[in-house]
Coordinates of C-alpha atoms and ligand atoms in Angstrom, one line a residue:
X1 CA 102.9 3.7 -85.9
X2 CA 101.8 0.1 -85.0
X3 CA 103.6 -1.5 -82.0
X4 CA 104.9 -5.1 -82.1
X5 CA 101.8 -6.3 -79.6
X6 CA 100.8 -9.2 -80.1
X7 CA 97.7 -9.2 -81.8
X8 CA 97.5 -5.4 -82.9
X9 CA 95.1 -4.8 -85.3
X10 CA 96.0 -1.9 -87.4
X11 CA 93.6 -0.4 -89.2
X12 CA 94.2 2.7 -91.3
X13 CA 92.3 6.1 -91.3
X14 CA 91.1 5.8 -94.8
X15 CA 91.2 3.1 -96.7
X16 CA 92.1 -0.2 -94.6
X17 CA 94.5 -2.3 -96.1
X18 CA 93.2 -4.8 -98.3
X19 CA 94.1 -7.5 -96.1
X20 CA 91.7 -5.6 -93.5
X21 CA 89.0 -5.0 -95.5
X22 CA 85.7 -6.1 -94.3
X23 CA 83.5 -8.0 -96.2
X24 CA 79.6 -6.5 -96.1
X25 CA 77.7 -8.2 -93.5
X26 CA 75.9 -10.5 -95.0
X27 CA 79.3 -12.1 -96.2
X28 CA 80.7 -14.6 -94.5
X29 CA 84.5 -13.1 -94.4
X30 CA 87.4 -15.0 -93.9
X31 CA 88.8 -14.3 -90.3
X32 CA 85.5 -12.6 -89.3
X33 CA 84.5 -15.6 -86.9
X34 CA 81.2 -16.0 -85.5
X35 CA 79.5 -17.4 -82.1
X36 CA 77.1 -20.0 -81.7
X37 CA 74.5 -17.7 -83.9
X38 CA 74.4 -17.8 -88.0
X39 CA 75.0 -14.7 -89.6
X40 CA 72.2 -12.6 -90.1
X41 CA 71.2 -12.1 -94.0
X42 CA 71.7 -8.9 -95.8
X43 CA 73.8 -7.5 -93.0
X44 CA 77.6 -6.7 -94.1
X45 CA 80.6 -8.0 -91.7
X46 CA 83.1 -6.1 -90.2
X47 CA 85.9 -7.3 -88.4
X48 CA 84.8 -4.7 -86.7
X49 CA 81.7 -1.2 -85.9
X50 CA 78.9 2.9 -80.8
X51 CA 76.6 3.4 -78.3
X52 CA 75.9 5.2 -75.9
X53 CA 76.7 7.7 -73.4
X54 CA 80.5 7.6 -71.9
X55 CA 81.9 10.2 -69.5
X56 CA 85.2 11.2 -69.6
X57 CA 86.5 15.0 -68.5
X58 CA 89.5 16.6 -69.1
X59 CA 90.8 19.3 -67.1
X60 CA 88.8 22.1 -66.4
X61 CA 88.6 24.3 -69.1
X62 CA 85.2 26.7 -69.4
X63 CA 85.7 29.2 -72.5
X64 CA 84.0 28.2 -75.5
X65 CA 84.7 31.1 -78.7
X66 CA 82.3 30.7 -81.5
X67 CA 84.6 28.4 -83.7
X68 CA 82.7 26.3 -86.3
X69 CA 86.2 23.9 -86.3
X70 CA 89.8 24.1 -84.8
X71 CA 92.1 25.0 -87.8
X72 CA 95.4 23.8 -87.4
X73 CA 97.7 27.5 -86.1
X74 CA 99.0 29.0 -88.8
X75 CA 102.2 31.6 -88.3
X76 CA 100.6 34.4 -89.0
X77 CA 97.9 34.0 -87.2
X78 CA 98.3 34.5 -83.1
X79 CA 95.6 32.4 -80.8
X80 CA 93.0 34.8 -79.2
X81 CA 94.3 34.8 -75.6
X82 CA 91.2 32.6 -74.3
X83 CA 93.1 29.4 -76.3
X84 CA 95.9 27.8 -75.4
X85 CA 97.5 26.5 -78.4
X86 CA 96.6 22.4 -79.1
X87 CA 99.5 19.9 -78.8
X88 CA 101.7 20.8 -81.8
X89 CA 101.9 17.4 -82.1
X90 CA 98.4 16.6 -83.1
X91 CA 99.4 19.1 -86.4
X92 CA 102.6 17.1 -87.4
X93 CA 100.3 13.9 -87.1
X94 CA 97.6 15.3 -89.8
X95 CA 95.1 12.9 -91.3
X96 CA 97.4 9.7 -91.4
X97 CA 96.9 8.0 -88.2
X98 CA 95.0 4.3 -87.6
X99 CA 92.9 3.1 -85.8
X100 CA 94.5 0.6 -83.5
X101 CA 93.3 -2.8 -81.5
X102 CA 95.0 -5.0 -78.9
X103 CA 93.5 -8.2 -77.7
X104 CA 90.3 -8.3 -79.5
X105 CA 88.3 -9.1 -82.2
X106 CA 85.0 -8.7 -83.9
X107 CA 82.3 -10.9 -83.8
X108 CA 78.3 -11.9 -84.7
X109 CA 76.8 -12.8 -81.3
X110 CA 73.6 -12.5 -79.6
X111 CA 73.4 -9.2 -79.8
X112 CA 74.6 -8.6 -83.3
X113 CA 78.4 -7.8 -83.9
X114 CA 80.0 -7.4 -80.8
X115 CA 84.0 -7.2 -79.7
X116 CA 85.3 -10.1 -77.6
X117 CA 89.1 -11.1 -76.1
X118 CA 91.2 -12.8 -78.3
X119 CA 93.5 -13.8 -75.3
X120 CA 93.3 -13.6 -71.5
X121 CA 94.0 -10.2 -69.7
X122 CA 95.4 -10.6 -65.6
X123 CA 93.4 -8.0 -63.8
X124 CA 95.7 -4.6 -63.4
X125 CA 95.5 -2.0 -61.2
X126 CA 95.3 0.4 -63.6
X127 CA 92.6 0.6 -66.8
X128 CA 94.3 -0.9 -69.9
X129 CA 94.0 0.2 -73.5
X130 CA 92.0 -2.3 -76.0
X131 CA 91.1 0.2 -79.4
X132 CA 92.5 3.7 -80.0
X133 CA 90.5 5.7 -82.8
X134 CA 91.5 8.8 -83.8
X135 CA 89.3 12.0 -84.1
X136 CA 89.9 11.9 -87.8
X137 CA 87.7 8.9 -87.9
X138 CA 84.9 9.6 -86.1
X139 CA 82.2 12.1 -86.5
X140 CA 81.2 14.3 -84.0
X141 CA 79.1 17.2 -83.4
X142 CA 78.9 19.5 -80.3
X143 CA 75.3 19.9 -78.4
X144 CA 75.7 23.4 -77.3
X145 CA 76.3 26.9 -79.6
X146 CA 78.5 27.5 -80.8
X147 CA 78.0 24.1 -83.0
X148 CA 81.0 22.9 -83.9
X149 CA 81.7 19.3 -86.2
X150 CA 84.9 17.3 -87.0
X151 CA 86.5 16.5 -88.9
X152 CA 85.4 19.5 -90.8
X153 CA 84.3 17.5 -93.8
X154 CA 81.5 19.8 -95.5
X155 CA 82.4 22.8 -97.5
X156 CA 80.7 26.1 -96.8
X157 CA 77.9 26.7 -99.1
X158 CA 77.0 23.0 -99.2
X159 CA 72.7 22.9 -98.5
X160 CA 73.5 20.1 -95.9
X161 CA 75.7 22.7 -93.9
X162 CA 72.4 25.0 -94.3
X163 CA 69.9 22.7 -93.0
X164 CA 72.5 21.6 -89.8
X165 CA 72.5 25.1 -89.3
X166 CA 68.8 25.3 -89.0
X167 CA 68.4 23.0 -86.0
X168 CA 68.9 23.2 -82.4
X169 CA 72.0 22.2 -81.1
X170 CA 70.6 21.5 -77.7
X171 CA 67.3 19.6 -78.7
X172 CA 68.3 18.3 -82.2
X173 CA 71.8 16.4 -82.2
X174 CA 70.5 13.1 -83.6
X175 CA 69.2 15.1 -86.8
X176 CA 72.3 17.0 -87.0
X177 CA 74.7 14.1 -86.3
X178 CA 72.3 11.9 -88.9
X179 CA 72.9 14.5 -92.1
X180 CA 76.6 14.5 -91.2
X181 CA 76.8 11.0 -91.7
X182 CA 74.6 11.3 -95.0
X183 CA 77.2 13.7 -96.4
X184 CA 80.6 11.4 -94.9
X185 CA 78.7 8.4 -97.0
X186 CA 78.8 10.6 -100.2
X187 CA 82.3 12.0 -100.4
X188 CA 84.7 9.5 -102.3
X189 CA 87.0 7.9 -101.0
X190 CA 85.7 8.9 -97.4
X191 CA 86.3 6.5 -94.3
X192 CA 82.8 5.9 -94.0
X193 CA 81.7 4.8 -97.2
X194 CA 83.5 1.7 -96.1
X195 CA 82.4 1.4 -93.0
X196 CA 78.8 1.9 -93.7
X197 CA 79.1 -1.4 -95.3
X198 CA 79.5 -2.9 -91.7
X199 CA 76.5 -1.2 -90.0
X200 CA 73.0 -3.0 -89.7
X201 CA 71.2 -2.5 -92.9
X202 CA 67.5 -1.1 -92.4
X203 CA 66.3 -4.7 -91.9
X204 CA 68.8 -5.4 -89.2
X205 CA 68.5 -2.6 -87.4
X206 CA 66.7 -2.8 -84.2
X207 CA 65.8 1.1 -83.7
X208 CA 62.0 1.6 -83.1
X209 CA 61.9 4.4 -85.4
X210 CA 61.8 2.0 -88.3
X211 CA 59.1 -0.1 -86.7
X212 CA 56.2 -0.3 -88.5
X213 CA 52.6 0.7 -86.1
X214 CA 51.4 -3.3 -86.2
X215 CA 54.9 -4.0 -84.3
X216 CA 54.6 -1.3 -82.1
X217 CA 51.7 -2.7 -80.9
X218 CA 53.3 -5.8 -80.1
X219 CA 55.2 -4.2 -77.5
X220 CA 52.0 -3.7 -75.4
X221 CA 53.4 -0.7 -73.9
X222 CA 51.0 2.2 -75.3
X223 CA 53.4 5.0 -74.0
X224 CA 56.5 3.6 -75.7
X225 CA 54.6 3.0 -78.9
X226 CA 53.0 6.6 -78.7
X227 CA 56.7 7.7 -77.9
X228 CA 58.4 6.2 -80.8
X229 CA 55.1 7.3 -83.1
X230 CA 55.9 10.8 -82.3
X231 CA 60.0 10.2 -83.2
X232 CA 59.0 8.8 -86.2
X233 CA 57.2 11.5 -87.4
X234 CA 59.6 14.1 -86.2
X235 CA 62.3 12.9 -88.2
X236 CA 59.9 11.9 -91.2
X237 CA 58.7 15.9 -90.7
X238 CA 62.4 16.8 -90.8
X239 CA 63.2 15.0 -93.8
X240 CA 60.1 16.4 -95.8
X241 CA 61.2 20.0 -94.7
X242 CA 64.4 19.2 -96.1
X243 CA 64.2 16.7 -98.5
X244 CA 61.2 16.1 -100.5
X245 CA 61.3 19.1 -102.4
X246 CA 62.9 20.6 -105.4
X247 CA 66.1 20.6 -104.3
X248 CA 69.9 20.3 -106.0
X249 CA 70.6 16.8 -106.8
X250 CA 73.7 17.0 -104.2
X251 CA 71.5 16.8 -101.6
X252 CA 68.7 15.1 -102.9
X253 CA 71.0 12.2 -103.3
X254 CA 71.7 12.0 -99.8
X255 CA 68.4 10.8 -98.7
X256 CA 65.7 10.5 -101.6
X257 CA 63.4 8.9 -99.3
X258 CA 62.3 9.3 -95.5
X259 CA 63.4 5.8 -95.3
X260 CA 66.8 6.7 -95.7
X261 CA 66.7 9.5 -93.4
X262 CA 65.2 7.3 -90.6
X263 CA 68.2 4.9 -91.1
X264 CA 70.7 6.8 -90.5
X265 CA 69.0 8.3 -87.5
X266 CA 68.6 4.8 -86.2
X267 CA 72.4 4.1 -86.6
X268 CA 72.9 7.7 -85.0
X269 CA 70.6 7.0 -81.8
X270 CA 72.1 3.3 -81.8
X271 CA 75.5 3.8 -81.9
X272 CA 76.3 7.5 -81.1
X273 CA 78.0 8.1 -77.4
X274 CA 78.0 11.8 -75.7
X275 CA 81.2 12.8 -74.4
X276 CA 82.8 15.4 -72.9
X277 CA 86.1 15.9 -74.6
X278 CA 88.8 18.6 -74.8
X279 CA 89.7 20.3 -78.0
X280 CA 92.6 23.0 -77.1
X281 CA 91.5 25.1 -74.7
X282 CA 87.4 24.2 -74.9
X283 CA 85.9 21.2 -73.2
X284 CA 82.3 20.4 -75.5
X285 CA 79.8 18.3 -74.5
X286 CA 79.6 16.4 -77.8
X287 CA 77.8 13.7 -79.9
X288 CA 80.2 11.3 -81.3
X289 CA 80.0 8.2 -84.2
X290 CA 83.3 6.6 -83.3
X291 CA 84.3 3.6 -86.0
X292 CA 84.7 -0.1 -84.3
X293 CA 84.3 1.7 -80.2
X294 CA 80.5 1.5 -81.7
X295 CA 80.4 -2.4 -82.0
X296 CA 80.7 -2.5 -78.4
X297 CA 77.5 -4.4 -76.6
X298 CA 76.2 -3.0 -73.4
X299 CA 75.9 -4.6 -70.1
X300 CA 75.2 -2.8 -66.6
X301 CA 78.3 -5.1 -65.3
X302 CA 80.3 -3.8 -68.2
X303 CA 84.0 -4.1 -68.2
X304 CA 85.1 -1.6 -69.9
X305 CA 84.9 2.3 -70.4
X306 CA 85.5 5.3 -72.7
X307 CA 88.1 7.9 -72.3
X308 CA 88.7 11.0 -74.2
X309 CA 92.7 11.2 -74.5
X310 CA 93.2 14.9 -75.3
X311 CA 96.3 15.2 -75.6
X312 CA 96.4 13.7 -78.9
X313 CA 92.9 13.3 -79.5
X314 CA 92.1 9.7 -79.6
X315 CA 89.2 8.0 -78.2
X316 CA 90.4 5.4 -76.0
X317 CA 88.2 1.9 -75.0
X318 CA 89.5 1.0 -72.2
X319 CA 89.2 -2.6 -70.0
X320 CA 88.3 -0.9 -66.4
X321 CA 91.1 -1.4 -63.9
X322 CA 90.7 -5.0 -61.4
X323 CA 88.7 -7.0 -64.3
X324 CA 90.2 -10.4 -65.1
X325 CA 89.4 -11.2 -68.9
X326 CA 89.5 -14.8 -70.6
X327 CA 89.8 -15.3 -74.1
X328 CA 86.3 -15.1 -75.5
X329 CA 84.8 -13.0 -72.8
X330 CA 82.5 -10.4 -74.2
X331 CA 84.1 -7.0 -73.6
X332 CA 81.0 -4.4 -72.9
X333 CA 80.5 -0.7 -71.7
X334 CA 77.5 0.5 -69.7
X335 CA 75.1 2.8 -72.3
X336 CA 73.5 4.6 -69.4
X337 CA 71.2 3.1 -66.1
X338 CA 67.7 3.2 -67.3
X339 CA 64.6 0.9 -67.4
X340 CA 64.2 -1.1 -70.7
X341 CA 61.5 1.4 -72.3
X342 CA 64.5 4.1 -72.5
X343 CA 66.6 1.2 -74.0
X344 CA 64.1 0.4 -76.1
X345 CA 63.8 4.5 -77.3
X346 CA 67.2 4.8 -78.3
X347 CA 69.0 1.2 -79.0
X348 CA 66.0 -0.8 -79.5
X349 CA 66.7 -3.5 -76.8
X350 CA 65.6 -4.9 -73.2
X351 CA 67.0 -6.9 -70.6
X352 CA 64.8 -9.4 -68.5
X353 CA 67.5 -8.4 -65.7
X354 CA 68.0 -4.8 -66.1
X355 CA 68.8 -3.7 -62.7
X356 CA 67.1 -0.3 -63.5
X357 CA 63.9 -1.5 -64.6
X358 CA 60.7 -0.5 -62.8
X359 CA 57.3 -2.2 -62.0
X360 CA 55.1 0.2 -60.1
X361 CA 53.0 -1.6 -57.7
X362 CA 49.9 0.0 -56.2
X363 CA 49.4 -1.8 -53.4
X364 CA 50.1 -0.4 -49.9
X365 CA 51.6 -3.4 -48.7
X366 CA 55.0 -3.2 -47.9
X367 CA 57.9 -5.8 -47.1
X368 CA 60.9 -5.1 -44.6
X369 CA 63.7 -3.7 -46.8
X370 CA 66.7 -4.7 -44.8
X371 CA 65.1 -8.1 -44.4
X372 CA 64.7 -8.4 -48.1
X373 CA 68.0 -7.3 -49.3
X374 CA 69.8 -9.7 -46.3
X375 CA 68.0 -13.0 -48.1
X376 CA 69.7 -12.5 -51.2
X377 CA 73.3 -10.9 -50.2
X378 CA 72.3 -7.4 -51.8
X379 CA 73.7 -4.4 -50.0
X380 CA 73.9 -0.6 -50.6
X381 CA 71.8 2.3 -51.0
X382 CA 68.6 2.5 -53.2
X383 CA 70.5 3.8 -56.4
X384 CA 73.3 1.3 -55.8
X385 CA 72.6 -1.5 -54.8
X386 CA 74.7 -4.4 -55.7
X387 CA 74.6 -8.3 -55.0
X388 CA 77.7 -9.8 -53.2
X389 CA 77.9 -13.1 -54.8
X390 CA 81.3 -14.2 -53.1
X391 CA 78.6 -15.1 -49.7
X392 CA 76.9 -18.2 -50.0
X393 CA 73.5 -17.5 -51.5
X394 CA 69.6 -18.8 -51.7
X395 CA 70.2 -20.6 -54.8
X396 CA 72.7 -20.7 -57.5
X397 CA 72.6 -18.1 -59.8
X398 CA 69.4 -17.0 -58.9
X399 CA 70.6 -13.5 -57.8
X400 CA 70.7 -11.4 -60.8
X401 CA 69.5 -8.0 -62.1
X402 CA 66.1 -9.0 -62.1
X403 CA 66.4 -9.8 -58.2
X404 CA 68.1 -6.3 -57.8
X405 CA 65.6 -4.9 -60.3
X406 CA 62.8 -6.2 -57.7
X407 CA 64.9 -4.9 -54.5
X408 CA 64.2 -1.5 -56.3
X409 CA 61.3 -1.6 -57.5
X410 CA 59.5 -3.3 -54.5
X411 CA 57.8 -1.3 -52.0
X412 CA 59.5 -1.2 -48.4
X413 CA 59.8 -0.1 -45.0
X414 CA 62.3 0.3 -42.7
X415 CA 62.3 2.0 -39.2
X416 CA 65.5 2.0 -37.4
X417 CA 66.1 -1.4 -35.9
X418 CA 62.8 -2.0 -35.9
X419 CA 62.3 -5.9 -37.0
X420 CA 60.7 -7.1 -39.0
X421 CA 57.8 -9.5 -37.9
X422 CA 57.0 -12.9 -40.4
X423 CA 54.0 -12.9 -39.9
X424 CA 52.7 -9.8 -41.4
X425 CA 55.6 -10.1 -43.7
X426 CA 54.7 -13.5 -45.3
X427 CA 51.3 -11.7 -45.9
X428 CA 52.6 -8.3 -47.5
X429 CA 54.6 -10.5 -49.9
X430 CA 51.6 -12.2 -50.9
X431 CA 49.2 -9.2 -51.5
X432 CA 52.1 -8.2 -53.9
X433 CA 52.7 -11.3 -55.3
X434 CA 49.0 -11.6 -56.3
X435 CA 49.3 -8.0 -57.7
X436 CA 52.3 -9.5 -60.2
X437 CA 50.0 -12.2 -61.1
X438 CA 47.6 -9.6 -62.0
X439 CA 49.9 -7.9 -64.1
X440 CA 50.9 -11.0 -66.0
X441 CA 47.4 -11.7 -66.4
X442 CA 47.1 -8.3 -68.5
X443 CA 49.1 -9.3 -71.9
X444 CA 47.7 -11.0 -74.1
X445 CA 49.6 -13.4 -74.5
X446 CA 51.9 -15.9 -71.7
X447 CA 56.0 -16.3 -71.4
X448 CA 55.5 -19.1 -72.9
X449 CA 53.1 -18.2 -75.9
X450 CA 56.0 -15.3 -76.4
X451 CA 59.0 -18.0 -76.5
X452 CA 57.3 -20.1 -79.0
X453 CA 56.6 -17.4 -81.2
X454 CA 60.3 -16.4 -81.0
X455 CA 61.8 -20.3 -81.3
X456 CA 59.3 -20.2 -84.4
X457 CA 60.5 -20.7 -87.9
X458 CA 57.9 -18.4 -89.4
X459 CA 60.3 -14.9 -90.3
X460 CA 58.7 -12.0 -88.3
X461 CA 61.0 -8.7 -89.1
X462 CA 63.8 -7.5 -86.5
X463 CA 61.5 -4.6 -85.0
X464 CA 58.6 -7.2 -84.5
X465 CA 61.4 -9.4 -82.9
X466 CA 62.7 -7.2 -80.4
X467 CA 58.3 -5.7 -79.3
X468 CA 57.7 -9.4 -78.6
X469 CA 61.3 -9.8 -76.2
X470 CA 60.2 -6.1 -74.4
X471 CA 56.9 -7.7 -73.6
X472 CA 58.0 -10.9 -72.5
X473 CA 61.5 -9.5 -70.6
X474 CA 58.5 -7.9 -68.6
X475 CA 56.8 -10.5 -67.9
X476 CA 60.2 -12.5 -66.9
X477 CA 61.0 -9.6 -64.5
X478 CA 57.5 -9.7 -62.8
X479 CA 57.9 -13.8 -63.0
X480 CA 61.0 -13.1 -61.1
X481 CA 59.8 -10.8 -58.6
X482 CA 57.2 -13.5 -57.6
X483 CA 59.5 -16.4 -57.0
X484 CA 61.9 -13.9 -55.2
X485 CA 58.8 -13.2 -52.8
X486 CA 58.5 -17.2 -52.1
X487 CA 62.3 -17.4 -51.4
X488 CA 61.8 -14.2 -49.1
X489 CA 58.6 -16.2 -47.4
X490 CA 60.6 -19.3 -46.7
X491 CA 63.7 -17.1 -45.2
X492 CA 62.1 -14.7 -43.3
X493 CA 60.9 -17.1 -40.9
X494 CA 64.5 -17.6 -39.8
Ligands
LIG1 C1 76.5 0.3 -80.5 S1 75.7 -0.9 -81.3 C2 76.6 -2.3 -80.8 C3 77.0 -3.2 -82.0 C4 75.8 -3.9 -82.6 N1 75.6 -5.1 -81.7 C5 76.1 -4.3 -84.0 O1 75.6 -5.4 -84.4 O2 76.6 -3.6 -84.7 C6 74.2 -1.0 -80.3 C7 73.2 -2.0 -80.8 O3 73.7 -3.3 -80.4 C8 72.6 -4.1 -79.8 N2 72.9 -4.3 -78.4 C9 73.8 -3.7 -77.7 N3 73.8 -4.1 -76.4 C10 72.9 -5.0 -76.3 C11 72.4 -5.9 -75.3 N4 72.9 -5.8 -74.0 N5 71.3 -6.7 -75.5 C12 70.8 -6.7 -76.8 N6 71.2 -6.0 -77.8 C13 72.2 -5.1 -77.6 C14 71.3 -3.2 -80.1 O4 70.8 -3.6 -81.3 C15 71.9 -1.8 -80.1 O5 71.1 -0.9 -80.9

């Protein structure tokens, strides 16, 4: 099935060829390259590993029949007249098809393993294909009754099937989505006992939920620590439901400690997507693990997207149409437009120039909002904003999120063409620049105290590693906010 393209990676539903095998993690394998950053230890490699929430539709299609899993037609056995009958080439396919890559390749960076071009794209005017992965190799689950999983991997009158069957589709797709890939990593032979060896390992990980409380504390964010507390214990409440009981060794084995169980929740929260994909006639708002589309990084600019193909059921990634791509670039997809406490909930990162993040002032000054967004070449509405760097701005690269983050998040005013007048502007944006300074004066500790910790040789685990960058990718923002209030001073006047 592989086409001659130069630089196809082929990689086999099953078992990858030996050639394409990855090494675990925390080997360094030969052809697995990595950036400026040493490999982390204890952390197996891939050459390549899913995040977050994609949208894709297909056609409208609204019936959904209480099927626990599409069976391939048989003769004998006519489709109830709601279904239209699936692609008859999906059938012919069967379980043999690859996963397939064009242009990229899997590397350790910054942000753990990431997917970057191995050769320059020219921007198109339409989206172009990077990684196919077929729905044999992913595991999904759907969030609404009736549930429904693929590939239909666990045999009716396994427990695990009983205890999915006891949670809420609607409220409890993590747990569900977590026990299905318990079970994939315990069937022989399964696709996924490889590629487990290429997820973060529990000391790699950078979900929350296996943060002890001492480093939830060092986020200095009481509502995010109480947050996580309680997602701890909900899945640690699961698991002794479930788990730490008398129960048959087949399951026992799956997770025989709440450790295990909060792992694989992690690497569900971390890497799972939601999509909206069409199976034959029913369109199912689903939670998917999909191999290698998973290793992709976020980034609110990202340059590339999901898409559900239906007709032969393949997730697509996608490079979005009228990006230009050098060799090296990182290729990324946008998890979802949130502040860095919700990023922080599920994938256990922040961004010091998160366009979405929040500060709320209390303060009832106010600064011009047309005035501000004119200094720093940022146009649009409230919810999109977005910075036009091609005009000749205050300062190099001093327009980033953070500044659009702070266009947000700033209080304004704005009455028709009512001007602004410097005057009381200049003072509005000190009385909230003083109320920044007050914030930073809260922590505990400074930017600076925070760096050194992190430049420090002294080991501090991953969850402590990524409290201390939420704190201090605050404090950069409110930083930022400040000097964007001097640069508005100095403009304003003119
Ligand atoms: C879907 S995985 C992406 C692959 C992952 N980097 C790896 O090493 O396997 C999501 C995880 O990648 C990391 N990540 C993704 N985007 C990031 C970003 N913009 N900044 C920092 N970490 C990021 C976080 O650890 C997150 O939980």
């Amino acid at each position: 099935m592989a086409t001659p393209a130069a630089s196809a990676l082929l990689l086999p539903s099953l078992l990858p060829p030996p050639s394409l095998r990855f090494p675990p993690r925390h080997v360094a394998a030969p052809g697995v390259r990595r950036l400026a950053q040493p490999l982390r230890a204890g952390r197996p490699r891939l050459q390549p590993p899913a995040p977050p929430p994609v949208e894709e539709v297909a056609e409208e299609q609204d019936a959904t029949p209480p099927l626990r899993l599409l069976e391939p037609p048989q003769e004998d056995d006519p489709f109830p007249p709601e279904m239209e009958p699936a692609d008859p080439d999906f059938y012919r396919i069967g379980y043999a098809r690859m996963m397939r890559a064009y242009g990229i390749e899997f590397l350790e960076g910054p942000d753990g393993m990431g997917v970057y071009a191995s050769r320059d794209v020219e921007p198109l005017r339409i989206a172009r294909v990077i990684m196919e992965i077929p729905l044999e190799l992913m595991l999904t689950i759907t969030q609404k009754k009736p549930w429904m999983f693929f590939p239909d991997i666990i045999p009716l009158g396994h427990p695990i099937f009983d205890i999915i069957e006891s949670t809420d589709p609607e409220m409890d797709w993590d747990l569900r989505l977590a026990c299905i890939l318990l079970y994939a990593f315990d069937i022989e032979d399964n696709f996924w006992q490889l590629y487990g060896d290429f997820l973060p390992g529990p000391d790699e990980c950078t979900s929350l939920l296996l943060a002890p409380k001492e480093d939830l504390m060092e986020l200095e964010d009481e509502d995010l620590a109480s947050e996580m507390l309680k997602h701890q214990q909900r899945a640690i409440d699961f698991w002794q439901k479930h788990w730490d009981k008398a129960v048959p060794l087949k399951l026992k084995r799956l997770a025989r400690d709440h450790e295990r169980f909060l792992w694989a929740l992690s690497i569900v929260q971390s890497r799972s997507v939601n999509m909206k994909m069409r199976m034959g006639a029913f369109i199912q708002d689903a939670n998917i693990l999909a191999p290698y589309a998973d290793m992709l990084n976020h980034s609110p600019n990202a340059n590339c997207f999901l898409h559900w193909r239906f007709k032969d059921r393949m997730l697509e990634v996608m490079i979005k149409a009228g990006h230009a791509i050098k060799k090296g670039d990182e290729m990324t997809i946008d998890y979802m437009s949130g502040v860095n406490s919700k990023f922080m909930e599920r994938y256990g990162f922040s961004s010091p120039t998160n366009p979405w993040e929040l500060i709320n002032f209390s303060s009832p000054a106010k600064i011009h909002m047309d005035s501000f967004l004119s200094v720093f070449n940022i146009a649009g509405l409230h919810d999109e904003l977005y910075h036009n760097s091609a005009l000749p701005s205050v300062e190099t690269n001093f327009v980033d999120g953070a500044v659009v983050a702070a266009a947000r998040a700033l209080p304004t005013w704005s009455d028709g063409d009512v001007p602004a007048v410097p005057s009381v502007e200049r003072k509005s944006a000190q009385v909230l620049q003083e109320e920044c300074r007050q914030m930073l004066d809260s922590f505990s500790t400074t930017i600076e105290q925070d760096q050194q910790i992190l430049d420090s040789d002294v080991h501090i685990s991953k969850t402590r590693e990524i409290a201390i960058k939420y704190r201090l990718h605050r404090k950069m923002l409110l930083q930022k906010i400040i000097d964007s209030l001097d640069i508005y001073q100095d403009r304003i006047l003119f």
